[in-house]
């Protein structure tokens, strides 16, 4: 679990992106897979309709794979 947390840390992912070959594709197309690293900032990029569509997709996929993420939504991650 510690390795997953370390690998998915925003700053570590940002540094890793500098080393991958796909980086040039993202830069050439002026696309970035990382934004600001701020929790909740997705609200600045999603419309209400997009949020609703994503929630429907998420619920459908979680049900399909037998995953219950609701248990995690109410917990604050420890650092």
GROMACS .gro file of C-alpha atoms in nm:
model
   79
    1UNK     CA    1   0.000   0.000   0.000
    2UNK     CA    2   0.287   0.236   0.081
    3UNK     CA    3   0.431   0.186  -0.270
    4UNK     CA    4   0.094   0.268  -0.426
    5UNK     CA    5   0.063   0.583  -0.214
    6UNK     CA    6   0.418   0.689  -0.304
    7UNK     CA    7   0.372   0.621  -0.675
    8UNK     CA    8   0.042   0.808  -0.692
    9UNK     CA    9   0.161   1.112  -0.497
   10UNK     CA   10   0.101   1.417  -0.717
   11UNK     CA   11   0.461   1.541  -0.703
   12UNK     CA   12   0.602   1.194  -0.778
   13UNK     CA   13   0.369   1.154  -1.074
   14UNK     CA   14   0.466   1.499  -1.199
   15UNK     CA   15   0.836   1.405  -1.187
   16UNK     CA   16   0.769   1.071  -1.354
   17UNK     CA   17   0.588   1.241  -1.639
   18UNK     CA   18   0.911   1.419  -1.724
   19UNK     CA   19   1.076   1.083  -1.798
   20UNK     CA   20   0.817   0.900  -2.008
   21UNK     CA   21   0.826   0.902  -2.386
   22UNK     CA   22   0.458   0.996  -2.414
   23UNK     CA   23   0.547   1.327  -2.253
   24UNK     CA   24   0.633   1.468  -2.596
   25UNK     CA   25   0.289   1.376  -2.729
   26UNK     CA   26   0.119   1.555  -2.440
   27UNK     CA   27   0.336   1.862  -2.482
   28UNK     CA   28   0.305   1.868  -2.861
   29UNK     CA   29  -0.073   1.854  -2.833
   30UNK     CA   30  -0.061   2.110  -2.550
   31UNK     CA   31  -0.234   1.858  -2.322
   32UNK     CA   32  -0.152   1.786  -1.963
   33UNK     CA   33  -0.275   1.488  -1.768
   34UNK     CA   34  -0.215   1.670  -1.444
   35UNK     CA   35  -0.380   1.989  -1.339
   36UNK     CA   36  -0.303   2.153  -1.004
   37UNK     CA   37  -0.301   1.864  -0.759
   38UNK     CA   38  -0.575   2.028  -0.556
   39UNK     CA   39  -0.850   1.810  -0.413
   40UNK     CA   40  -1.186   1.908  -0.558
   41UNK     CA   41  -1.042   2.115  -0.844
   42UNK     CA   42  -1.221   1.888  -1.091
   43UNK     CA   43  -1.526   2.105  -1.022
   44UNK     CA   44  -1.350   2.381  -1.216
   45UNK     CA   45  -1.336   2.157  -1.523
   46UNK     CA   46  -1.661   1.954  -1.515
   47UNK     CA   47  -2.004   2.090  -1.591
   48UNK     CA   48  -2.296   1.969  -1.379
   49UNK     CA   49  -2.405   1.747  -1.670
   50UNK     CA   50  -2.055   1.596  -1.702
   51UNK     CA   51  -2.044   1.530  -1.327
   52UNK     CA   52  -2.380   1.353  -1.338
   53UNK     CA   53  -2.273   1.146  -1.640
   54UNK     CA   54  -1.949   1.045  -1.468
   55UNK     CA   55  -2.130   0.948  -1.147
   56UNK     CA   56  -2.368   0.727  -1.345
   57UNK     CA   57  -2.075   0.561  -1.524
   58UNK     CA   58  -1.885   0.519  -1.194
   59UNK     CA   59  -2.183   0.357  -1.021
   60UNK     CA   60  -2.244   0.125  -1.316
   61UNK     CA   61  -1.879   0.014  -1.329
   62UNK     CA   62  -1.850  -0.029  -0.953
   63UNK     CA   63  -2.161  -0.246  -0.951
   64UNK     CA   64  -2.031  -0.443  -1.250
   65UNK     CA   65  -1.704  -0.520  -1.069
   66UNK     CA   66  -1.853  -0.556  -0.721
   67UNK     CA   67  -1.668  -0.255  -0.580
   68UNK     CA   68  -1.813  -0.040  -0.303
   69UNK     CA   69  -1.620   0.287  -0.294
   70UNK     CA   70  -1.882   0.460  -0.080
   71UNK     CA   71  -1.704   0.323   0.227
   72UNK     CA   72  -1.398   0.532   0.129
   73UNK     CA   73  -1.574   0.858   0.045
   74UNK     CA   74  -1.640   0.940   0.409
   75UNK     CA   75  -1.289   0.866   0.533
   76UNK     CA   76  -1.007   1.118   0.538
   77UNK     CA   77  -0.679   0.970   0.413
   78UNK     CA   78  -0.391   0.965   0.658
   79UNK     CA   79  -0.054   1.102   0.549
   0.00000   0.00000   0.00000
